[in-house]
Amino acid sequence: MNNNIIECSDVSIYYGPTQAIRNVDITFPKSSVTAFIGPSGCGKSTFLRSLNRMNDLIPNTRVTGEILLDKEDIYSDAIKVDQLRKKVGMVFQKPNPFYKSIYDNIAFAPKYYGKKKKELDEIVESSLRKAALWDEVKDRLHKSAYALSGGQQQRLCIARAIALKPDILLLDEPTASLDPLSTQKIENLVVELKQEYTIIIVTHNLHQAARISDSTAFFYMGNLIEHTETKKMFTKPSQKKTEDYITGRFG
Amino acid sequence: MNAKLANRVATIIITSFAYLIILILAGLLGYILYNGLSVIDWDFVTSPPESLSAGGGIGPQLFNSFYLLILTMLITTPLGLGAGIYLSQYAPKNKLTNGIRTSIEVLSSLPSIVVGLFGLLIFVTYTGWGYSLISGALALAVFNLPLMVRITEEAIETVPKEQIEASLALGISKWKTITHVILPAAIPGILTGTILASGRVFGEAAALLFTAGMSSPALDFTSMDITSSSHPLNPFRPAETLAVHIWKVNTEGLIPDAREVADGASAILVLSVLVFNITARWFGSWIYRRITSHS
C-alpha cells in the first residue's frame, strides 16, 4: 500500500551557480505532519518552496530530479502552476493578509476560481471555523484584516489557504513572528488540520517540531541528513549530526 | 565643541532650513492672495476677458485649464500606468529595458518650451489640427508621461513582496494579482504622484503657447453642437489656459487693468490647485476604500 502524496527523488535546487539542495529523496504520507528542521541557510525553506514552485519567482533558479504529486511530476510542462498552487497551499513566516476585509481575504481566491456569492459565504464561514477564528471575527467580517492581532492574522492566512480546499499545506515558519499564546493556537490548529490535509512545516523551534509533527526531516548544508518518525528523531537519532543539532551542540 | 552642543547646533540649523522653506511658501502665497483676492468676484471668474477696456474676466481660461487637465490626464494616466506596470513587473533586465529607462529620464529633462515646439510641429502643423485643446493635451502628455511612469513604477515597488507572494501562492494569475492586489495597494502612491503631475499641468504655460494657443473663442455653454468652435467641450478648438493668460496679459496685454487681471488670475490659479489637491486626495482614499473593502 502506497499512501504517499508527494514523492521526491534525487531533487537538487540551484540558485545560479550555487547549489542549495543536494540530491534529496523524501516522501510525505497523506494526512500527516512533517517538520523540517535545521540551522539557518540549510535549505529547508528552499526545499519547501520547490513543492509549490514558489521558487520559480526567483530568477535563475533551477530544479533537477523529480517531485511527484499524486504520481504527476510538478515540474513537467503539462502542469499548470496556478493549478498546482491551488492544490498546494502555503502560509508564510510573516502574516501577510491582503489589504482587504477579512471576508475578501478569504473569498478572493475562490471567487477567482468562479465560486458564486452564496457559496462564498459558506466557504468564508467554514474556512474561518476550521482556522478557529470564526468566533473572534464573525461580527466584523467586513472590517480590514489589519485590525486583527498578529496571531489572528496568521490564522486568517491559514483560513485563506484552506478556502481553496488544497491537499497539502506548506507552512514556512508560521509562528516565528508570534507570541507564545498565538503560537500555541497555531500548533493546536495544525494538529487539528492534519485530519484533512497533509502538512509540511518548516520550523526553527525544535520543541514545536517535537510537539506537532509525525515525522521530522533534518537538513544540513543542503543535504537531507535524516528523515524519520519524530519520536525516534528526538530520542534515538541514527546520525551523529542530527544528535549534535537537537542536543544544541551547534545551530 | 562637545557632542551635545554640536547636536543642538545642527538641530537648530536644519530646523531653521525647514522653517525657512515654509516661510518662503507662506510669503509667496500671502503676496499672491493679498493682491489677488480683492480682484476676484463672481463676475471676474465667469466673464470672458476684454481685449482693450478694463473689467474683463477669466471665465473661459479657467474652464480651459480644467478641461485641458482632464484631457491630459485621460491620455497620460493609461499610458503611464501601462508603462509603469510593464517596467516594474514584466520588463526583463536587459539593454532594451535600460534603453527605455534612459529615454524616460531624458524625456523628463526636456525643457517645456522644447516640448511645446515639438508639439507645434507634430500635433499642430503635421496633423493639421491647428491650435487646439487636443494638441495641447498631447504636448502636455509628452511632458508629463515620464513623471507618471516613474510614479507608477515607484508606487508599485513599494508594495510589499509578501502581498504578491500571498496572491501567487493561492494560484492567482499574475495579471489578476497586478489588478487586484498590487494596484489597490499602490493606489495611494500613484494618486499622490498624479496630483503632483496635475499641478504641473495646471501651471504649465510654455508647452501650451504654441499648441493649445493664446486665444480662446467665445464659449457658448448652451451649444449642443460639439463640432462648433464655441462648444466648450470641442477638443479641436483653440484654448488659452489660465497660466498662458497670465503670461499674455503681462507681456502683451493692452487692457489698462492688466496688473489686476494678472493678480486675480494668479490667485485663482493657486486656489484651483489647492482645491484640486484636496478633492483628489479625498477621491483617492474613497477609491482605496472601495477597492479594498467588501465588493
PDB file of N, CA and C in Angstrom, chain A residues 49-127:
ATOM      1  N   ARG A  49       9.672  25.536  -0.667  1.00  0.00           N
ATOM      2  CA  ARG A  49       9.144  26.383  -1.733  1.00  0.00           C
ATOM      3  C   ARG A  49       9.234  25.730  -3.111  1.00  0.00           C
ATOM      4  N   SER A  50       9.991  24.656  -3.212  1.00  0.00           N
ATOM      5  CA  SER A  50      10.020  23.979  -4.507  1.00  0.00           C
ATOM      6  C   SER A  50       8.777  23.105  -4.663  1.00  0.00           C
ATOM      7  N   LEU A  51       8.089  22.828  -3.546  1.00  0.00           N
ATOM      8  CA  LEU A  51       6.947  21.916  -3.607  1.00  0.00           C
ATOM      9  C   LEU A  51       5.697  22.576  -4.183  1.00  0.00           C
ATOM     10  N   ASN A  52       5.629  23.922  -4.148  1.00  0.00           N
ATOM     11  CA  ASN A  52       4.537  24.592  -4.866  1.00  0.00           C
ATOM     12  C   ASN A  52       5.110  25.560  -5.911  1.00  0.00           C
ATOM     13  N   ARG A  53       6.345  25.351  -6.235  1.00  0.00           N
ATOM     14  CA  ARG A  53       7.039  26.103  -7.279  1.00  0.00           C
ATOM     15  C   ARG A  53       7.071  27.604  -7.006  1.00  0.00           C
ATOM     16  N   MET A  54       7.097  28.002  -5.733  1.00  0.00           N
ATOM     17  CA  MET A  54       7.254  29.420  -5.433  1.00  0.00           C
ATOM     18  C   MET A  54       8.677  29.871  -5.761  1.00  0.00           C
ATOM     19  N   ASN A  55       9.600  28.898  -5.851  1.00  0.00           N
ATOM     20  CA  ASN A  55      10.967  29.248  -6.233  1.00  0.00           C
ATOM     21  C   ASN A  55      11.050  29.779  -7.658  1.00  0.00           C
ATOM     22  N   ASP A  56      10.010  29.478  -8.456  1.00  0.00           N
ATOM     23  CA  ASP A  56      10.005  29.972  -9.839  1.00  0.00           C
ATOM     24  C   ASP A  56      10.140  31.491  -9.880  1.00  0.00           C
ATOM     25  N   LEU A  57       9.703  32.157  -8.803  1.00  0.00           N
ATOM     26  CA  LEU A  57       9.700  33.624  -8.790  1.00  0.00           C
ATOM     27  C   LEU A  57      11.108  34.191  -8.701  1.00  0.00           C
ATOM     28  N   ILE A  58      12.043  33.371  -8.216  1.00  0.00           N
ATOM     29  CA  ILE A  58      13.416  33.844  -8.086  1.00  0.00           C
ATOM     30  C   ILE A  58      14.153  33.547  -9.384  1.00  0.00           C
ATOM     31  N   PRO A  59      14.699  34.584 -10.024  1.00  0.00           N
ATOM     32  CA  PRO A  59      15.359  34.365 -11.309  1.00  0.00           C
ATOM     33  C   PRO A  59      16.530  33.384 -11.168  1.00  0.00           C
ATOM     34  N   ASN A  60      16.802  32.653 -12.223  1.00  0.00           N
ATOM     35  CA  ASN A  60      17.941  31.722 -12.283  1.00  0.00           C
ATOM     36  C   ASN A  60      17.852  30.564 -11.297  1.00  0.00           C
ATOM     37  N   THR A  61      16.645  30.200 -10.908  1.00  0.00           N
ATOM     38  CA  THR A  61      16.514  29.024 -10.049  1.00  0.00           C
ATOM     39  C   THR A  61      16.299  27.794 -10.933  1.00  0.00           C
ATOM     40  N   ARG A  62      16.961  26.704 -10.577  1.00  0.00           N
ATOM     41  CA  ARG A  62      16.838  25.504 -11.390  1.00  0.00           C
ATOM     42  C   ARG A  62      16.592  24.327 -10.469  1.00  0.00           C
ATOM     43  N   VAL A  63      15.638  23.479 -10.837  1.00  0.00           N
ATOM     44  CA  VAL A  63      15.347  22.290 -10.040  1.00  0.00           C
ATOM     45  C   VAL A  63      15.595  21.068 -10.900  1.00  0.00           C
ATOM     46  N   THR A  64      16.394  20.124 -10.398  1.00  0.00           N
ATOM     47  CA  THR A  64      16.567  18.871 -11.122  1.00  0.00           C
ATOM     48  C   THR A  64      16.054  17.730 -10.250  1.00  0.00           C
ATOM     49  N   GLY A  65      15.871  16.566 -10.854  1.00  0.00           N
ATOM     50  CA  GLY A  65      15.295  15.453 -10.125  1.00  0.00           C
ATOM     51  C   GLY A  65      13.803  15.432 -10.346  1.00  0.00           C
ATOM     52  N   GLU A  66      13.087  14.727  -9.468  1.00  0.00           N
ATOM     53  CA  GLU A  66      11.678  14.510  -9.716  1.00  0.00           C
ATOM     54  C   GLU A  66      10.868  14.772  -8.456  1.00  0.00           C
ATOM     55  N   ILE A  67       9.832  15.581  -8.567  1.00  0.00           N
ATOM     56  CA  ILE A  67       8.902  15.760  -7.453  1.00  0.00           C
ATOM     57  C   ILE A  67       7.525  15.342  -7.953  1.00  0.00           C
ATOM     58  N   LEU A  68       7.030  14.230  -7.432  1.00  0.00           N
ATOM     59  CA  LEU A  68       5.734  13.721  -7.886  1.00  0.00           C
ATOM     60  C   LEU A  68       4.664  14.074  -6.875  1.00  0.00           C
ATOM     61  N   LEU A  69       3.596  14.701  -7.371  1.00  0.00           N
ATOM     62  CA  LEU A  69       2.426  14.951  -6.531  1.00  0.00           C
ATOM     63  C   LEU A  69       1.313  14.105  -7.129  1.00  0.00           C
ATOM     64  N   ASP A  70       0.797  13.157  -6.346  1.00  0.00           N
ATOM     65  CA  ASP A  70      -0.181  12.209  -6.874  1.00  0.00           C
ATOM     66  C   ASP A  70       0.324  11.583  -8.173  1.00  0.00           C
ATOM     67  N   LYS A  71       1.566  11.201  -8.177  1.00  0.00           N
ATOM     68  CA  LYS A  71       2.201  10.493  -9.308  1.00  0.00           C
ATOM     69  C   LYS A  71       2.475  11.398 -10.516  1.00  0.00           C
ATOM     70  N   GLU A  72       2.229  12.690 -10.367  1.00  0.00           N
ATOM     71  CA  GLU A  72       2.477  13.583 -11.501  1.00  0.00           C
ATOM     72  C   GLU A  72       3.663  14.473 -11.206  1.00  0.00           C
ATOM     73  N   ASP A  73       4.562  14.593 -12.176  1.00  0.00           N
ATOM     74  CA  ASP A  73       5.737  15.432 -11.987  1.00  0.00           C
ATOM     75  C   ASP A  73       5.325  16.905 -12.029  1.00  0.00           C
ATOM     76  N   ILE A  74       5.529  17.626 -10.914  1.00  0.00           N
ATOM     77  CA  ILE A  74       5.038  19.009 -10.867  1.00  0.00           C
ATOM     78  C   ILE A  74       5.903  19.955 -11.692  1.00  0.00           C
ATOM     79  N   TYR A  75       7.056  19.485 -12.142  1.00  0.00           N
ATOM     80  CA  TYR A  75       7.880  20.353 -12.990  1.00  0.00           C
ATOM     81  C   TYR A  75       7.756  19.999 -14.472  1.00  0.00           C
ATOM     82  N   SER A  76       6.800  19.123 -14.800  1.00  0.00           N
ATOM     83  CA  SER A  76       6.615  18.811 -16.216  1.00  0.00           C
ATOM     84  C   SER A  76       5.833  19.943 -16.876  1.00  0.00           C
ATOM     85  N   ASP A  77       5.924  20.017 -18.213  1.00  0.00           N
ATOM     86  CA  ASP A  77       5.272  21.106 -18.937  1.00  0.00           C
ATOM     87  C   ASP A  77       3.752  21.003 -18.875  1.00  0.00           C
ATOM     88  N   ALA A  78       3.250  19.793 -18.610  1.00  0.00           N
ATOM     89  CA  ALA A  78       1.802  19.603 -18.600  1.00  0.00           C
ATOM     90  C   ALA A  78       1.151  20.238 -17.371  1.00  0.00           C
ATOM     91  N   ILE A  79       1.971  20.560 -16.375  1.00  0.00           N
ATOM     92  CA  ILE A  79       1.419  21.091 -15.118  1.00  0.00           C
ATOM     93  C   ILE A  79       1.207  22.593 -15.231  1.00  0.00           C
ATOM     94  N   LYS A  80       0.014  23.030 -14.849  1.00  0.00           N
ATOM     95  CA  LYS A  80      -0.226  24.468 -14.770  1.00  0.00           C
ATOM     96  C   LYS A  80       0.107  24.915 -13.347  1.00  0.00           C
ATOM     97  N   VAL A  81       1.010  25.885 -13.254  1.00  0.00           N
ATOM     98  CA  VAL A  81       1.498  26.303 -11.938  1.00  0.00           C
ATOM     99  C   VAL A  81       0.339  26.789 -11.067  1.00  0.00           C
ATOM    100  N   ASP A  82      -0.599  27.527 -11.665  1.00  0.00           N
ATOM    101  CA  ASP A  82      -1.741  28.036 -10.893  1.00  0.00           C
ATOM    102  C   ASP A  82      -2.524  26.883 -10.244  1.00  0.00           C
ATOM    103  N   GLN A  83      -2.745  25.837 -11.045  1.00  0.00           N
ATOM    104  CA  GLN A  83      -3.496  24.686 -10.532  1.00  0.00           C
ATOM    105  C   GLN A  83      -2.720  23.977  -9.425  1.00  0.00           C
ATOM    106  N   LEU A  84      -1.409  23.891  -9.627  1.00  0.00           N
ATOM    107  CA  LEU A  84      -0.560  23.260  -8.615  1.00  0.00           C
ATOM    108  C   LEU A  84      -0.661  24.015  -7.293  1.00  0.00           C
ATOM    109  N   ARG A  85      -0.562  25.344  -7.375  1.00  0.00           N
ATOM    110  CA  ARG A  85      -0.577  26.137  -6.142  1.00  0.00           C
ATOM    111  C   ARG A  85      -1.948  26.111  -5.487  1.00  0.00           C
ATOM    112  N   LYS A  86      -2.977  25.854  -6.275  1.00  0.00           N
ATOM    113  CA  LYS A  86      -4.309  25.729  -5.703  1.00  0.00           C
ATOM    114  C   LYS A  86      -4.353  24.447  -4.855  1.00  0.00           C
ATOM    115  N   LYS A  87      -3.653  23.420  -5.319  1.00  0.00           N
ATOM    116  CA  LYS A  87      -3.648  22.138  -4.599  1.00  0.00           C
ATOM    117  C   LYS A  87      -2.674  22.141  -3.426  1.00  0.00           C
ATOM    118  N   VAL A  88      -1.624  22.972  -3.548  1.00  0.00           N
ATOM    119  CA  VAL A  88      -0.587  23.018  -2.518  1.00  0.00           C
ATOM    120  C   VAL A  88      -0.567  24.422  -1.917  1.00  0.00           C
ATOM    121  N   GLY A  89      -1.308  24.610  -0.847  1.00  0.00           N
ATOM    122  CA  GLY A  89      -1.425  25.929  -0.240  1.00  0.00           C
ATOM    123  C   GLY A  89      -0.196  26.278   0.574  1.00  0.00           C
ATOM    124  N   MET A  90      -0.018  27.589   0.838  1.00  0.00           N
ATOM    125  CA  MET A  90       1.173  27.990   1.570  1.00  0.00           C
ATOM    126  C   MET A  90       0.867  29.110   2.556  1.00  0.00           C
ATOM    127  N   VAL A  91       1.511  29.035   3.716  1.00  0.00           N
ATOM    128  CA  VAL A  91       1.419  30.098   4.714  1.00  0.00           C
ATOM    129  C   VAL A  91       2.841  30.534   5.031  1.00  0.00           C
ATOM    130  N   PHE A  92       3.055  31.852   5.093  1.00  0.00           N
ATOM    131  CA  PHE A  92       4.414  32.372   5.182  1.00  0.00           C
ATOM    132  C   PHE A  92       4.806  32.734   6.611  1.00  0.00           C
ATOM    133  N   GLN A  93       6.076  33.058   6.749  1.00  0.00           N
ATOM    134  CA  GLN A  93       6.624  33.377   8.058  1.00  0.00           C
ATOM    135  C   GLN A  93       5.945  34.598   8.679  1.00  0.00           C
ATOM    136  N   LYS A  94       5.841  35.658   7.861  1.00  0.00           N
ATOM    137  CA  LYS A  94       5.207  36.871   8.361  1.00  0.00           C
ATOM    138  C   LYS A  94       3.755  36.840   7.908  1.00  0.00           C
ATOM    139  N   PRO A  95       2.813  37.073   8.837  1.00  0.00           N
ATOM    140  CA  PRO A  95       1.415  37.085   8.383  1.00  0.00           C
ATOM    141  C   PRO A  95       1.261  38.111   7.254  1.00  0.00           C
ATOM    142  N   ASN A  96       0.658  37.710   6.144  1.00  0.00           N
ATOM    143  CA  ASN A  96       0.547  38.648   5.030  1.00  0.00           C
ATOM    144  C   ASN A  96      -0.857  38.704   4.452  1.00  0.00           C
ATOM    145  N   PRO A  97      -1.837  39.085   5.287  1.00  0.00           N
ATOM    146  CA  PRO A  97      -3.175  39.245   4.719  1.00  0.00           C
ATOM    147  C   PRO A  97      -3.156  40.336   3.645  1.00  0.00           C
ATOM    148  N   PHE A  98      -4.101  40.240   2.704  1.00  0.00           N
ATOM    149  CA  PHE A  98      -4.230  41.321   1.720  1.00  0.00           C
ATOM    150  C   PHE A  98      -4.768  42.559   2.413  1.00  0.00           C
ATOM    151  N   TYR A  99      -4.557  43.708   1.761  1.00  0.00           N
ATOM    152  CA  TYR A  99      -5.144  44.949   2.286  1.00  0.00           C
ATOM    153  C   TYR A  99      -6.631  44.970   1.954  1.00  0.00           C
ATOM    154  N   LYS A 100      -7.323  43.975   2.426  1.00  0.00           N
ATOM    155  CA  LYS A 100      -8.747  43.874   2.128  1.00  0.00           C
ATOM    156  C   LYS A 100      -9.462  43.527   3.426  1.00  0.00           C
ATOM    157  N   SER A 101     -10.787  43.388   3.340  1.00  0.00           N
ATOM    158  CA  SER A 101     -11.536  42.995   4.524  1.00  0.00           C
ATOM    159  C   SER A 101     -11.248  41.523   4.836  1.00  0.00           C
ATOM    160  N   ILE A 102     -11.607  41.117   6.050  1.00  0.00           N
ATOM    161  CA  ILE A 102     -11.421  39.724   6.452  1.00  0.00           C
ATOM    162  C   ILE A 102     -12.138  38.817   5.458  1.00  0.00           C
ATOM    163  N   TYR A 103     -13.370  39.179   5.153  1.00  0.00           N
ATOM    164  CA  TYR A 103     -14.173  38.394   4.215  1.00  0.00           C
ATOM    165  C   TYR A 103     -13.468  38.262   2.869  1.00  0.00           C
ATOM    166  N   ASP A 104     -13.034  39.393   2.330  1.00  0.00           N
ATOM    167  CA  ASP A 104     -12.438  39.375   0.989  1.00  0.00           C
ATOM    168  C   ASP A 104     -11.088  38.670   0.959  1.00  0.00           C
ATOM    169  N   ASN A 105     -10.378  38.681   2.074  1.00  0.00           N
ATOM    170  CA  ASN A 105      -9.126  37.943   2.126  1.00  0.00           C
ATOM    171  C   ASN A 105      -9.351  36.472   1.803  1.00  0.00           C
ATOM    172  N   ILE A 106     -10.459  35.936   2.346  1.00  0.00           N
ATOM    173  CA  ILE A 106     -10.723  34.519   2.126  1.00  0.00           C
ATOM    174  C   ILE A 106     -11.448  34.300   0.801  1.00  0.00           C
ATOM    175  N   ALA A 107     -12.362  35.205   0.475  1.00  0.00           N
ATOM    176  CA  ALA A 107     -13.194  34.995  -0.724  1.00  0.00           C
ATOM    177  C   ALA A 107     -12.450  35.280  -2.025  1.00  0.00           C
ATOM    178  N   PHE A 108     -11.356  36.021  -1.948  1.00  0.00           N
ATOM    179  CA  PHE A 108     -10.643  36.457  -3.162  1.00  0.00           C
ATOM    180  C   PHE A 108     -10.313  35.301  -4.108  1.00  0.00           C
ATOM    181  N   ALA A 109      -9.617  34.295  -3.583  1.00  0.00           N
ATOM    182  CA  ALA A 109      -9.195  33.205  -4.464  1.00  0.00           C
ATOM    183  C   ALA A 109     -10.366  32.329  -4.930  1.00  0.00           C
ATOM    184  N   PRO A 110     -11.275  31.923  -4.013  1.00  0.00           N
ATOM    185  CA  PRO A 110     -12.418  31.133  -4.506  1.00  0.00           C
ATOM    186  C   PRO A 110     -13.234  31.883  -5.565  1.00  0.00           C
ATOM    187  N   LYS A 111     -13.365  33.194  -5.386  1.00  0.00           N
ATOM    188  CA  LYS A 111     -14.101  33.991  -6.366  1.00  0.00           C
ATOM    189  C   LYS A 111     -13.382  33.947  -7.713  1.00  0.00           C
ATOM    190  N   TYR A 112     -12.057  34.020  -7.649  1.00  0.00           N
ATOM    191  CA  TYR A 112     -11.250  33.937  -8.869  1.00  0.00           C
ATOM    192  C   TYR A 112     -11.501  32.617  -9.584  1.00  0.00           C
ATOM    193  N   TYR A 113     -11.724  31.555  -8.813  1.00  0.00           N
ATOM    194  CA  TYR A 113     -11.983  30.258  -9.429  1.00  0.00           C
ATOM    195  C   TYR A 113     -13.465  30.033  -9.704  1.00  0.00           C
ATOM    196  N   GLY A 114     -14.250  31.098  -9.666  1.00  0.00           N
ATOM    197  CA  GLY A 114     -15.622  31.030 -10.176  1.00  0.00           C
ATOM    198  C   GLY A 114     -16.701  30.674  -9.176  1.00  0.00           C
ATOM    199  N   LYS A 115     -16.406  30.749  -7.882  1.00  0.00           N
ATOM    200  CA  LYS A 115     -17.451  30.449  -6.901  1.00  0.00           C
ATOM    201  C   LYS A 115     -18.456  31.612  -6.820  1.00  0.00           C
ATOM    202  N   LYS A 116     -19.743  31.232  -6.638  1.00  0.00           N
ATOM    203  CA  LYS A 116     -20.801  32.248  -6.580  1.00  0.00           C
ATOM    204  C   LYS A 116     -20.924  32.824  -5.167  1.00  0.00           C
ATOM    205  N   LYS A 117     -21.624  33.962  -5.115  1.00  0.00           N
ATOM    206  CA  LYS A 117     -21.779  34.699  -3.858  1.00  0.00           C
ATOM    207  C   LYS A 117     -22.242  33.804  -2.697  1.00  0.00           C
ATOM    208  N   LYS A 118     -23.249  32.955  -2.964  1.00  0.00           N
ATOM    209  CA  LYS A 118     -23.807  32.146  -1.871  1.00  0.00           C
ATOM    210  C   LYS A 118     -22.777  31.125  -1.363  1.00  0.00           C
ATOM    211  N   GLU A 119     -22.082  30.518  -2.333  1.00  0.00           N
ATOM    212  CA  GLU A 119     -21.045  29.562  -1.947  1.00  0.00           C
ATOM    213  C   GLU A 119     -19.942  30.260  -1.168  1.00  0.00           C
ATOM    214  N   LEU A 120     -19.634  31.491  -1.603  1.00  0.00           N
ATOM    215  CA  LEU A 120     -18.541  32.227  -0.952  1.00  0.00           C
ATOM    216  C   LEU A 120     -18.828  32.415   0.533  1.00  0.00           C
ATOM    217  N   ASP A 121     -20.073  32.799   0.847  1.00  0.00           N
ATOM    218  CA  ASP A 121     -20.421  32.982   2.262  1.00  0.00           C
ATOM    219  C   ASP A 121     -20.121  31.712   3.055  1.00  0.00           C
ATOM    220  N   GLU A 122     -20.485  30.568   2.453  1.00  0.00           N
ATOM    221  CA  GLU A 122     -20.251  29.302   3.156  1.00  0.00           C
ATOM    222  C   GLU A 122     -18.758  29.001   3.290  1.00  0.00           C
ATOM    223  N   ILE A 123     -18.030  29.262   2.188  1.00  0.00           N
ATOM    224  CA  ILE A 123     -16.589  28.992   2.220  1.00  0.00           C
ATOM    225  C   ILE A 123     -15.912  29.838   3.292  1.00  0.00           C
ATOM    226  N   VAL A 124     -16.292  31.122   3.347  1.00  0.00           N
ATOM    227  CA  VAL A 124     -15.672  32.022   4.320  1.00  0.00           C
ATOM    228  C   VAL A 124     -15.943  31.509   5.732  1.00  0.00           C
ATOM    229  N   GLU A 125     -17.202  31.143   5.997  1.00  0.00           N
ATOM    230  CA  GLU A 125     -17.521  30.694   7.353  1.00  0.00           C
ATOM    231  C   GLU A 125     -16.799  29.390   7.686  1.00  0.00           C
ATOM    232  N   SER A 126     -16.844  28.425   6.772  1.00  0.00           N
ATOM    233  CA  SER A 126     -16.238  27.130   7.116  1.00  0.00           C
ATOM    234  C   SER A 126     -14.718  27.247   7.237  1.00  0.00           C
ATOM    235  N   SER A 127     -14.107  28.070   6.370  1.00  0.00           N
ATOM    236  CA  SER A 127     -12.647  28.227   6.469  1.00  0.00           C
ATOM    237  C   SER A 127     -12.266  28.882   7.790  1.00  0.00           C
TER     238      SER A 127
END
